[in-house]
Amino acid sequence: MSLPDMSSHGHDSMDECVQALSQVHAFLHHELLEADATVIRHHLHACERCMENFEIESTISEMIQRCQPTSSAPSTLAARIHTLRISRRG
Ligand SMILES: [Zn+2]
């Protein structure tokens, strides 16, 4: 009398999810090889749960990028403020 064979059911797809999610950050930052990125993309389209996680991760990383401007941002921002002041005068 052993337990019903439930442990093997869906194990492979679960493993795929773990793999996909572990590479989501690299995927978002375009650090993956084209072949790996394609695998992730395919999995996200096939797996609703991973797609949800991917969308959350992508939103978070977008927010982080906005909070941490790159070194070129300050001068761009200053130029924009300068332009705004000029246009407001007129
Ligand atoms: Zn998945």
PDB file of C-alpha atoms and ligand atoms in Angstrom:
ATOM      1  CA  MET A   1       0.000   0.000   0.000  1.00  0.00           C
ATOM      2  CA  SER A   2       1.721   3.116  -1.148  1.00  0.00           C
ATOM      3  CA  LEU A   3       0.476   6.626  -1.663  1.00  0.00           C
ATOM      4  CA  PRO A   4      -1.191   7.368  -4.993  1.00  0.00           C
ATOM      5  CA  ASP A   5       1.289   8.527  -7.581  1.00  0.00           C
ATOM      6  CA  MET A   6       0.501  12.215  -7.288  1.00  0.00           C
ATOM      7  CA  SER A   7       4.027  13.495  -6.775  1.00  0.00           C
ATOM      8  CA  SER A   8       5.091  12.920 -10.367  1.00  0.00           C
ATOM      9  CA  HIS A   9       1.948  14.490 -11.786  1.00  0.00           C
ATOM     10  CA  GLY A  10       2.768  17.849 -13.355  1.00  0.00           C
ATOM     11  CA  HIS A  11       6.246  17.826 -11.907  1.00  0.00           C
ATOM     12  CA  ASP A  12       7.921  18.646 -15.203  1.00  0.00           C
ATOM     13  CA  SER A  13       5.821  21.735 -15.833  1.00  0.00           C
ATOM     14  CA  MET A  14       6.416  22.850 -12.253  1.00  0.00           C
ATOM     15  CA  ASP A  15      10.132  22.591 -12.895  1.00  0.00           C
ATOM     16  CA  GLU A  16       9.714  24.694 -16.022  1.00  0.00           C
ATOM     17  CA  CYS A  17       7.957  27.363 -13.974  1.00  0.00           C
ATOM     18  CA  VAL A  18      10.774  27.476 -11.424  1.00  0.00           C
ATOM     19  CA  GLN A  19      13.295  27.786 -14.220  1.00  0.00           C
ATOM     20  CA  ALA A  20      11.311  30.476 -16.025  1.00  0.00           C
ATOM     21  CA  LEU A  21      10.801  32.547 -12.879  1.00  0.00           C
ATOM     22  CA  SER A  22      14.451  32.271 -11.884  1.00  0.00           C
ATOM     23  CA  GLN A  23      15.392  33.846 -15.227  1.00  0.00           C
ATOM     24  CA  VAL A  24      12.683  36.508 -15.300  1.00  0.00           C
ATOM     25  CA  HIS A  25      15.011  39.230 -14.034  1.00  0.00           C
ATOM     26  CA  ALA A  26      17.708  38.408 -16.556  1.00  0.00           C
ATOM     27  CA  PHE A  27      15.008  38.293 -19.225  1.00  0.00           C
ATOM     28  CA  LEU A  28      13.705  41.728 -18.226  1.00  0.00           C
ATOM     29  CA  HIS A  29      17.203  43.190 -18.337  1.00  0.00           C
ATOM     30  CA  HIS A  30      17.940  41.572 -21.703  1.00  0.00           C
ATOM     31  CA  GLU A  31      20.798  39.587 -20.182  1.00  0.00           C
ATOM     32  CA  LEU A  32      19.690  36.231 -21.609  1.00  0.00           C
ATOM     33  CA  LEU A  33      20.911  34.579 -24.757  1.00  0.00           C
ATOM     34  CA  GLU A  34      18.379  34.756 -27.577  1.00  0.00           C
ATOM     35  CA  ALA A  35      17.711  31.010 -27.265  1.00  0.00           C
ATOM     36  CA  ASP A  36      17.046  31.247 -23.518  1.00  0.00           C
ATOM     37  CA  ALA A  37      14.871  34.325 -23.946  1.00  0.00           C
ATOM     38  CA  THR A  38      12.803  32.469 -26.539  1.00  0.00           C
ATOM     39  CA  VAL A  39      12.244  29.585 -24.097  1.00  0.00           C
ATOM     40  CA  ILE A  40      11.061  31.997 -21.401  1.00  0.00           C
ATOM     41  CA  ARG A  41       8.812  33.858 -23.824  1.00  0.00           C
ATOM     42  CA  HIS A  42       7.233  30.599 -24.975  1.00  0.00           C
ATOM     43  CA  HIS A  43       6.662  29.496 -21.396  1.00  0.00           C
ATOM     44  CA  LEU A  44       5.080  32.813 -20.413  1.00  0.00           C
ATOM     45  CA  HIS A  45       2.614  32.530 -23.287  1.00  0.00           C
ATOM     46  CA  ALA A  46       1.772  28.955 -22.316  1.00  0.00           C
ATOM     47  CA  CYS A  47       1.638  29.442 -18.551  1.00  0.00           C
ATOM     48  CA  GLU A  48      -0.813  31.932 -17.098  1.00  0.00           C
ATOM     49  CA  ARG A  49       0.697  31.877 -13.629  1.00  0.00           C
ATOM     50  CA  CYS A  50       4.186  32.718 -14.864  1.00  0.00           C
ATOM     51  CA  MET A  51       2.796  35.433 -17.125  1.00  0.00           C
ATOM     52  CA  GLU A  52       1.188  37.042 -14.062  1.00  0.00           C
ATOM     53  CA  ASN A  53       4.450  36.863 -12.154  1.00  0.00           C
ATOM     54  CA  PHE A  54       6.317  38.240 -15.120  1.00  0.00           C
ATOM     55  CA  GLU A  55       3.972  41.222 -15.368  1.00  0.00           C
ATOM     56  CA  ILE A  56       4.422  41.953 -11.662  1.00  0.00           C
ATOM     57  CA  GLU A  57       8.211  41.693 -11.940  1.00  0.00           C
ATOM     58  CA  SER A  58       8.251  43.858 -15.036  1.00  0.00           C
ATOM     59  CA  THR A  59       6.151  46.544 -13.306  1.00  0.00           C
ATOM     60  CA  ILE A  60       8.422  46.501 -10.243  1.00  0.00           C
ATOM     61  CA  SER A  61      11.643  46.742 -12.247  1.00  0.00           C
ATOM     62  CA  GLU A  62      10.151  49.591 -14.270  1.00  0.00           C
ATOM     63  CA  MET A  63       9.362  51.450 -11.053  1.00  0.00           C
ATOM     64  CA  ILE A  64      12.866  50.843  -9.709  1.00  0.00           C
ATOM     65  CA  GLN A  65      14.384  52.178 -12.907  1.00  0.00           C
ATOM     66  CA  ARG A  66      12.322  55.341 -12.576  1.00  0.00           C
ATOM     67  CA  CYS A  67      13.479  55.834  -8.976  1.00  0.00           C
ATOM     68  CA  GLN A  68      17.125  55.312  -9.902  1.00  0.00           C
ATOM     69  CA  PRO A  69      17.849  57.647 -12.800  1.00  0.00           C
ATOM     70  CA  THR A  70      20.874  56.843 -14.889  1.00  0.00           C
ATOM     71  CA  SER A  71      23.889  59.146 -14.846  1.00  0.00           C
ATOM     72  CA  SER A  72      22.717  60.854 -18.029  1.00  0.00           C
ATOM     73  CA  ALA A  73      19.301  61.679 -16.554  1.00  0.00           C
ATOM     74  CA  PRO A  74      20.203  64.743 -14.428  1.00  0.00           C
ATOM     75  CA  SER A  75      21.447  66.749 -17.394  1.00  0.00           C
ATOM     76  CA  THR A  76      18.410  65.742 -19.431  1.00  0.00           C
ATOM     77  CA  LEU A  77      16.152  66.747 -16.562  1.00  0.00           C
ATOM     78  CA  ALA A  78      17.951  70.064 -16.132  1.00  0.00           C
ATOM     79  CA  ALA A  79      17.588  70.729 -19.844  1.00  0.00           C
ATOM     80  CA  ARG A  80      13.898  69.936 -19.654  1.00  0.00           C
ATOM     81  CA  ILE A  81      13.351  72.258 -16.700  1.00  0.00           C
ATOM     82  CA  HIS A  82      15.284  74.946 -18.526  1.00  0.00           C
ATOM     83  CA  THR A  83      13.072  74.497 -21.603  1.00  0.00           C
ATOM     84  CA  LEU A  84       9.969  74.631 -19.433  1.00  0.00           C
ATOM     85  CA  ARG A  85      11.044  77.920 -17.852  1.00  0.00           C
ATOM     86  CA  ILE A  86      11.716  79.446 -21.241  1.00  0.00           C
ATOM     87  CA  SER A  87       8.370  78.360 -22.647  1.00  0.00           C
ATOM     88  CA  ARG A  88       6.516  79.598 -19.575  1.00  0.00           C
ATOM     89  CA  ARG A  89       7.930  83.083 -19.938  1.00  0.00           C
ATOM     90  CA  GLY A  90       6.312  83.456 -23.308  1.00  0.00           C
TER      91      GLY A  90
HETATM   92 ZN    ZN B   1       4.936  28.499 -15.599  1.00  0.00          ZN
END
